[in-house]
Amino acid sequence: MGNCIRLAVTGGIGCGKSVVSHILEIMGVPVYDCDRRAKEIMVTDAGIIKGLKRMFGEACYNSDGSLDRAFLASRIFTDDNNIERVNALVHPAVKKDFDNWVAAKDCPLVAVETAVLYESGMIEHVDKVLVVWAGRETAIERTMKRSGMSRNQVVSRIQKQLSSDELLLLTDYSIFNDGNTPLLPEVVSLLEELRK
């Protein structure tokens, strides 16, 4: 078990990684969602809880043990040093969790959805890379609509990620998600290519 192709699904905020990942899941490909698992690990891993409290104080966590995401975001996204410190704490735990998840799988292909494939070092844990991309304005509008963030907040987050142009230079496969072109035929074609 665990001897399968590991496909990374990456792209900037608002480009549609989750949509493509969902299609892959519907087609029978197990998908590991780094963002979702990181959020779970941040409330279950004693070392991470201790580290975050040391960095930002007890206010990181609510009285019920849940993470105060708004408080943490207010500390992380205003200071690049804080981003690096939190990432140094969380990314290794997510990579280890991903490797354990893959080891338990008995299938030819798995996928991992991650916005920070290169920045996190997850690139060392995958075999192939798929970049999902969209035009900048499309990505901004999607993110604002979905998250309720202001345009400035979205642009600030986009500027902290690798651009689509940079990602496309580093990829094995790409899917353009403009919201009009059907994605299913592209995903089917990708799976056929990967299973050859």
CSV table of N, CA and C in Angstrom, one decimal, residues 24-140:
chain,number,residue,atom,x,y,z
A,24,LEU,N,-12.0,15.3,-9.2
A,24,LEU,CA,-11.2,14.1,-9.0
A,24,LEU,C,-11.8,13.1,-8.0
A,25,GLU,N,-12.3,13.6,-6.9
A,25,GLU,CA,-12.9,12.8,-5.9
A,25,GLU,C,-14.1,12.0,-6.4
A,26,ILE,N,-14.9,12.8,-7.2
A,26,ILE,CA,-16.1,12.1,-7.8
A,26,ILE,C,-15.7,11.0,-8.7
A,27,MET,N,-14.5,11.2,-9.4
A,27,MET,CA,-14.1,10.2,-10.3
A,27,MET,C,-13.2,9.1,-9.6
A,28,GLY,N,-13.3,9.1,-8.3
A,28,GLY,CA,-12.6,8.0,-7.5
A,28,GLY,C,-11.2,8.2,-7.1
A,29,VAL,N,-10.7,9.4,-7.2
A,29,VAL,CA,-9.3,9.7,-6.8
A,29,VAL,C,-9.4,10.2,-5.4
A,30,PRO,N,-8.7,9.6,-4.4
A,30,PRO,CA,-8.7,10.1,-3.1
A,30,PRO,C,-7.9,11.5,-3.1
A,31,VAL,N,-8.4,12.5,-2.4
A,31,VAL,CA,-7.8,13.8,-2.3
A,31,VAL,C,-7.5,14.2,-0.9
A,32,TYR,N,-6.3,14.6,-0.6
A,32,TYR,CA,-5.9,15.1,0.7
A,32,TYR,C,-5.9,16.6,0.6
A,33,ASP,N,-6.7,17.2,1.4
A,33,ASP,CA,-6.9,18.7,1.4
A,33,ASP,C,-6.0,19.3,2.5
A,34,CYS,N,-4.8,19.9,2.1
A,34,CYS,CA,-3.9,20.4,3.0
A,34,CYS,C,-4.4,21.4,3.9
A,35,ASP,N,-5.2,22.3,3.4
A,35,ASP,CA,-5.8,23.4,4.2
A,35,ASP,C,-6.7,22.9,5.3
A,36,ARG,N,-7.6,22.0,4.9
A,36,ARG,CA,-8.5,21.4,5.8
A,36,ARG,C,-7.8,20.6,6.9
A,37,ARG,N,-6.8,19.8,6.5
A,37,ARG,CA,-6.1,19.0,7.5
A,37,ARG,C,-5.2,19.9,8.4
A,38,ALA,N,-4.7,20.9,7.8
A,38,ALA,CA,-3.9,21.9,8.7
A,38,ALA,C,-4.8,22.4,9.8
A,39,LYS,N,-6.0,22.8,9.4
A,39,LYS,CA,-6.9,23.4,10.4
A,39,LYS,C,-7.2,22.4,11.5
A,40,GLU,N,-7.4,21.1,11.1
A,40,GLU,CA,-7.7,20.0,12.1
A,40,GLU,C,-6.5,19.8,13.0
A,41,ILE,N,-5.3,19.7,12.4
A,41,ILE,CA,-4.0,19.5,13.1
A,41,ILE,C,-3.8,20.6,14.1
A,42,MET,N,-4.1,21.8,13.7
A,42,MET,CA,-3.9,23.0,14.6
A,42,MET,C,-4.7,22.9,15.9
A,43,VAL,N,-5.7,22.1,15.9
A,43,VAL,CA,-6.5,22.0,17.2
A,43,VAL,C,-6.4,20.6,17.8
A,44,THR,N,-5.6,19.7,17.2
A,44,THR,CA,-5.4,18.4,17.8
A,44,THR,C,-3.9,18.1,18.2
A,45,ASP,N,-3.0,18.7,17.5
A,45,ASP,CA,-1.6,18.4,17.8
A,45,ASP,C,-1.1,19.3,19.0
A,46,ALA,N,-0.7,18.6,20.1
A,46,ALA,CA,-0.3,19.3,21.3
A,46,ALA,C,0.9,20.2,21.1
A,47,GLY,N,1.8,19.8,20.2
A,47,GLY,CA,3.0,20.6,20.0
A,47,GLY,C,2.7,21.9,19.2
A,48,ILE,N,1.8,21.8,18.3
A,48,ILE,CA,1.4,23.0,17.5
A,48,ILE,C,0.6,23.9,18.4
A,49,ILE,N,-0.3,23.4,19.2
A,49,ILE,CA,-1.1,24.2,20.1
A,49,ILE,C,-0.2,25.0,21.1
A,50,LYS,N,0.8,24.3,21.6
A,50,LYS,CA,1.7,24.9,22.5
A,50,LYS,C,2.5,26.0,21.8
A,51,GLY,N,3.0,25.7,20.6
A,51,GLY,CA,3.8,26.6,19.8
A,51,GLY,C,3.0,27.9,19.5
A,52,LEU,N,1.8,27.7,19.1
A,52,LEU,CA,1.0,28.9,18.7
A,52,LEU,C,0.7,29.8,19.9
A,53,LYS,N,0.4,29.1,21.0
A,53,LYS,CA,0.1,29.9,22.3
A,53,LYS,C,1.4,30.6,22.7
A,54,ARG,N,2.6,30.0,22.5
A,54,ARG,CA,3.8,30.7,22.9
A,54,ARG,C,4.1,31.9,22.0
A,55,MET,N,3.7,31.8,20.7
A,55,MET,CA,3.9,32.9,19.7
A,55,MET,C,2.9,34.0,20.0
A,56,PHE,N,1.6,33.7,20.1
A,56,PHE,CA,0.6,34.7,20.1
A,56,PHE,C,-0.2,34.8,21.4
A,57,GLY,N,0.0,34.0,22.3
A,57,GLY,CA,-0.7,34.0,23.6
A,57,GLY,C,-1.9,33.1,23.6
A,58,GLU,N,-2.6,33.0,24.7
A,58,GLU,CA,-3.8,32.1,24.9
A,58,GLU,C,-4.9,32.5,24.0
A,59,ALA,N,-4.9,33.7,23.5
A,59,ALA,CA,-6.1,34.2,22.7
A,59,ALA,C,-6.2,33.5,21.3
A,60,CYS,N,-5.2,32.7,21.0
A,60,CYS,CA,-5.2,32.0,19.7
A,60,CYS,C,-6.4,31.0,19.7
A,61,TYR,N,-6.7,30.5,20.9
A,61,TYR,CA,-7.7,29.4,21.0
A,61,TYR,C,-8.9,29.9,21.9
A,62,ASN,N,-10.1,29.6,21.5
A,62,ASN,CA,-11.3,29.9,22.2
A,62,ASN,C,-11.4,29.0,23.4
A,63,SER,N,-12.3,29.3,24.3
A,63,SER,CA,-12.5,28.5,25.6
A,63,SER,C,-12.9,27.1,25.3
A,64,ASP,N,-13.5,26.8,24.1
A,64,ASP,CA,-13.9,25.4,23.8
A,64,ASP,C,-12.8,24.6,23.1
A,65,GLY,N,-11.6,25.3,23.0
A,65,GLY,CA,-10.4,24.6,22.4
A,65,GLY,C,-10.3,24.8,20.9
A,66,SER,N,-11.3,25.5,20.3
A,66,SER,CA,-11.3,25.7,18.8
A,66,SER,C,-10.3,26.9,18.6
A,67,LEU,N,-9.8,26.9,17.4
A,67,LEU,CA,-8.9,28.0,17.0
A,67,LEU,C,-9.6,29.3,16.7
A,68,ASP,N,-9.1,30.4,17.2
A,68,ASP,CA,-9.7,31.7,16.9
A,68,ASP,C,-9.1,32.1,15.6
A,69,ARG,N,-9.7,31.8,14.5
A,69,ARG,CA,-9.1,32.0,13.1
A,69,ARG,C,-9.0,33.5,12.8
A,70,ALA,N,-10.0,34.3,13.2
A,70,ALA,CA,-9.9,35.7,13.0
A,70,ALA,C,-8.7,36.4,13.7
A,71,PHE,N,-8.5,36.0,15.0
A,71,PHE,CA,-7.4,36.5,15.8
A,71,PHE,C,-6.1,36.1,15.1
A,72,LEU,N,-6.0,34.8,14.8
A,72,LEU,CA,-4.7,34.3,14.2
A,72,LEU,C,-4.4,35.0,12.9
A,73,ALA,N,-5.4,35.1,12.0
A,73,ALA,CA,-5.3,35.8,10.7
A,73,ALA,C,-4.8,37.2,10.9
A,74,SER,N,-5.3,37.9,11.9
A,74,SER,CA,-4.9,39.3,12.2
A,74,SER,C,-3.5,39.4,12.6
A,75,ARG,N,-2.9,38.3,13.1
A,75,ARG,CA,-1.5,38.3,13.5
A,75,ARG,C,-0.6,37.8,12.3
A,76,ILE,N,-1.1,36.9,11.6
A,76,ILE,CA,-0.3,36.2,10.5
A,76,ILE,C,-0.2,37.1,9.3
A,77,PHE,N,-1.3,37.6,8.8
A,77,PHE,CA,-1.3,38.3,7.5
A,77,PHE,C,-0.8,39.8,7.6
A,78,THR,N,-0.5,40.2,8.8
A,78,THR,CA,0.1,41.6,8.9
A,78,THR,C,1.6,41.6,9.1
A,79,ASP,N,2.2,40.4,9.2
A,79,ASP,CA,3.6,40.3,9.5
A,79,ASP,C,4.2,39.1,8.8
A,80,ASP,N,5.0,39.3,7.8
A,80,ASP,CA,5.6,38.2,7.1
A,80,ASP,C,6.4,37.2,8.0
A,81,ASN,N,7.1,37.8,9.1
A,81,ASN,CA,7.8,37.0,10.0
A,81,ASN,C,6.9,36.0,10.7
A,82,ASN,N,5.7,36.5,11.1
A,82,ASN,CA,4.7,35.6,11.7
A,82,ASN,C,4.2,34.5,10.8
A,83,ILE,N,4.0,34.8,9.5
A,83,ILE,CA,3.7,33.8,8.6
A,83,ILE,C,4.7,32.7,8.5
A,84,GLU,N,6.0,33.1,8.5
A,84,GLU,CA,7.1,32.1,8.4
A,84,GLU,C,7.1,31.3,9.7
A,85,ARG,N,6.9,31.9,10.8
A,85,ARG,CA,7.0,31.1,12.1
A,85,ARG,C,5.9,30.1,12.2
A,86,VAL,N,4.7,30.5,11.8
A,86,VAL,CA,3.5,29.6,11.8
A,86,VAL,C,3.7,28.4,10.8
A,87,ASN,N,4.2,28.8,9.6
A,87,ASN,CA,4.4,27.8,8.6
A,87,ASN,C,5.5,26.8,9.0
A,88,ALA,N,6.5,27.3,9.7
A,88,ALA,CA,7.6,26.4,10.2
A,88,ALA,C,7.1,25.4,11.2
A,89,LEU,N,6.0,25.8,11.9
A,89,LEU,CA,5.4,24.9,12.9
A,89,LEU,C,4.4,23.9,12.3
A,90,VAL,N,3.6,24.4,11.3
A,90,VAL,CA,2.5,23.6,10.8
A,90,VAL,C,2.9,22.7,9.6
A,91,HIS,N,3.7,23.3,8.6
A,91,HIS,CA,4.0,22.5,7.4
A,91,HIS,C,4.6,21.2,7.6
A,92,PRO,N,5.6,21.0,8.5
A,92,PRO,CA,6.1,19.7,8.7
A,92,PRO,C,5.1,18.7,9.2
A,93,ALA,N,4.2,19.1,10.1
A,93,ALA,CA,3.2,18.2,10.6
A,93,ALA,C,2.2,17.8,9.5
A,94,VAL,N,1.9,18.7,8.6
A,94,VAL,CA,1.0,18.4,7.5
A,94,VAL,C,1.6,17.4,6.5
A,95,LYS,N,2.9,17.6,6.2
A,95,LYS,CA,3.6,16.7,5.3
A,95,LYS,C,3.7,15.3,5.9
A,96,LYS,N,4.0,15.2,7.2
A,96,LYS,CA,4.0,13.9,7.8
A,96,LYS,C,2.6,13.2,7.8
A,97,ASP,N,1.6,14.0,8.1
A,97,ASP,CA,0.2,13.5,8.0
A,97,ASP,C,-0.1,13.0,6.6
A,98,PHE,N,0.3,13.8,5.6
A,98,PHE,CA,0.0,13.4,4.2
A,98,PHE,C,0.7,12.1,3.9
A,99,ASP,N,2.0,11.9,4.3
A,99,ASP,CA,2.7,10.7,4.0
A,99,ASP,C,2.0,9.5,4.7
A,100,ASN,N,1.6,9.7,5.9
A,100,ASN,CA,0.9,8.6,6.6
A,100,ASN,C,-0.5,8.3,5.9
A,101,TRP,N,-1.1,9.3,5.4
A,101,TRP,CA,-2.4,9.1,4.7
A,101,TRP,C,-2.2,8.3,3.4
A,102,VAL,N,-1.1,8.7,2.7
A,102,VAL,CA,-0.8,8.0,1.4
A,102,VAL,C,-0.4,6.5,1.7
A,103,ALA,N,0.3,6.3,2.7
A,103,ALA,CA,0.8,4.9,3.1
A,103,ALA,C,-0.4,4.0,3.3
A,104,ALA,N,-1.5,4.5,3.7
A,104,ALA,CA,-2.7,3.7,4.0
A,104,ALA,C,-3.6,3.5,2.8
A,105,LYS,N,-3.2,4.1,1.7
A,105,LYS,CA,-4.0,4.0,0.5
A,105,LYS,C,-3.6,2.8,-0.4
A,106,ASP,N,-4.6,2.1,-1.0
A,106,ASP,CA,-4.3,1.0,-2.0
A,106,ASP,C,-5.0,1.4,-3.3
A,107,CYS,N,-4.4,2.3,-4.1
A,107,CYS,CA,-4.9,2.8,-5.3
A,107,CYS,C,-3.8,3.3,-6.2
A,108,PRO,N,-4.0,3.4,-7.5
A,108,PRO,CA,-2.9,3.8,-8.4
A,108,PRO,C,-2.6,5.3,-8.3
A,109,LEU,N,-3.6,6.1,-7.9
A,109,LEU,CA,-3.4,7.6,-7.9
A,109,LEU,C,-4.1,8.2,-6.7
A,110,VAL,N,-3.4,9.2,-6.1
A,110,VAL,CA,-4.0,10.1,-5.1
A,110,VAL,C,-3.6,11.5,-5.5
A,111,ALA,N,-4.4,12.4,-4.9
A,111,ALA,CA,-4.1,13.8,-5.1
A,111,ALA,C,-4.0,14.6,-3.8
A,112,VAL,N,-3.2,15.7,-3.8
A,112,VAL,CA,-3.1,16.5,-2.7
A,112,VAL,C,-3.4,17.9,-3.1
A,113,GLU,N,-4.4,18.6,-2.5
A,113,GLU,CA,-4.7,20.0,-2.9
A,113,GLU,C,-3.9,20.9,-1.9
A,114,THR,N,-3.1,21.8,-2.5
A,114,THR,CA,-2.3,22.7,-1.7
A,114,THR,C,-2.1,24.0,-2.4
A,115,ALA,N,-2.3,25.1,-1.7
A,115,ALA,CA,-2.0,26.4,-2.3
A,115,ALA,C,-0.5,26.8,-2.3
A,116,VAL,N,0.2,26.1,-1.4
A,116,VAL,CA,1.6,26.5,-1.1
A,116,VAL,C,2.5,25.2,-1.3
A,117,LEU,N,2.4,24.7,-2.5
A,117,LEU,CA,3.2,23.5,-2.9
A,117,LEU,C,4.7,23.6,-2.7
A,118,TYR,N,5.2,24.7,-3.2
A,118,TYR,CA,6.6,24.9,-3.2
A,118,TYR,C,7.1,25.6,-1.9
A,119,GLU,N,6.3,26.5,-1.4
A,119,GLU,CA,6.7,27.3,-0.2
A,119,GLU,C,6.7,26.3,1.0
A,120,SER,N,5.8,25.3,1.0
A,120,SER,CA,5.7,24.4,2.2
A,120,SER,C,6.7,23.3,2.1
A,121,GLY,N,7.3,23.0,0.9
A,121,GLY,CA,8.1,21.8,0.7
A,121,GLY,C,7.3,20.6,0.4
A,122,MET,N,6.0,20.7,0.2
A,122,MET,CA,5.2,19.6,-0.2
A,122,MET,C,5.6,19.0,-1.6
A,123,ILE,N,6.3,19.9,-2.4
A,123,ILE,CA,6.7,19.4,-3.7
A,123,ILE,C,7.6,18.2,-3.6
A,124,GLU,N,8.3,18.0,-2.5
A,124,GLU,CA,9.2,16.9,-2.3
A,124,GLU,C,8.4,15.6,-2.0
A,125,HIS,N,7.1,15.7,-1.8
A,125,HIS,CA,6.3,14.6,-1.4
A,125,HIS,C,5.3,14.1,-2.6
A,126,VAL,N,5.5,14.7,-3.8
A,126,VAL,CA,4.6,14.4,-4.9
A,126,VAL,C,5.4,14.0,-6.1
A,127,ASP,N,4.7,13.4,-7.1
A,127,ASP,CA,5.3,12.9,-8.3
A,127,ASP,C,5.0,13.9,-9.5
A,128,LYS,N,3.8,14.4,-9.5
A,128,LYS,CA,3.4,15.2,-10.7
A,128,LYS,C,2.6,16.4,-10.1
A,129,VAL,N,2.6,17.5,-10.9
A,129,VAL,CA,2.0,18.8,-10.5
A,129,VAL,C,1.0,19.2,-11.5
A,130,LEU,N,-0.2,19.5,-11.0
A,130,LEU,CA,-1.3,20.1,-11.9
A,130,LEU,C,-1.5,21.5,-11.3
A,131,VAL,N,-1.4,22.5,-12.2
A,131,VAL,CA,-1.7,23.9,-11.8
A,131,VAL,C,-3.1,24.3,-12.4
A,132,VAL,N,-4.0,24.7,-11.5
A,132,VAL,CA,-5.3,25.2,-11.9
A,132,VAL,C,-5.1,26.7,-11.8
A,133,TRP,N,-5.5,27.4,-12.9
A,133,TRP,CA,-5.3,28.9,-12.9
A,133,TRP,C,-6.4,29.6,-13.6
A,134,ALA,N,-6.5,30.9,-13.3
A,134,ALA,CA,-7.5,31.7,-13.8
A,134,ALA,C,-7.0,33.1,-13.9
A,135,GLY,N,-7.7,34.0,-14.7
A,135,GLY,CA,-7.2,35.4,-14.8
A,135,GLY,C,-7.3,36.1,-13.4
A,136,ARG,N,-6.4,37.0,-13.2
A,136,ARG,CA,-6.3,37.7,-11.9
A,136,ARG,C,-7.6,38.3,-11.4
A,137,GLU,N,-8.3,39.0,-12.3
A,137,GLU,CA,-9.6,39.6,-11.9
A,137,GLU,C,-10.6,38.6,-11.5
A,138,THR,N,-10.6,37.5,-12.3
A,138,THR,CA,-11.6,36.4,-12.0
A,138,THR,C,-11.3,35.8,-10.6
A,139,ALA,N,-10.0,35.6,-10.3
A,139,ALA,CA,-9.6,35.0,-9.0
A,139,ALA,C,-10.0,36.0,-7.9
A,140,ILE,N,-9.7,37.3,-8.1
A,140,ILE,CA,-10.1,38.2,-7.0
A,140,ILE,C,-11.6,38.3,-6.8
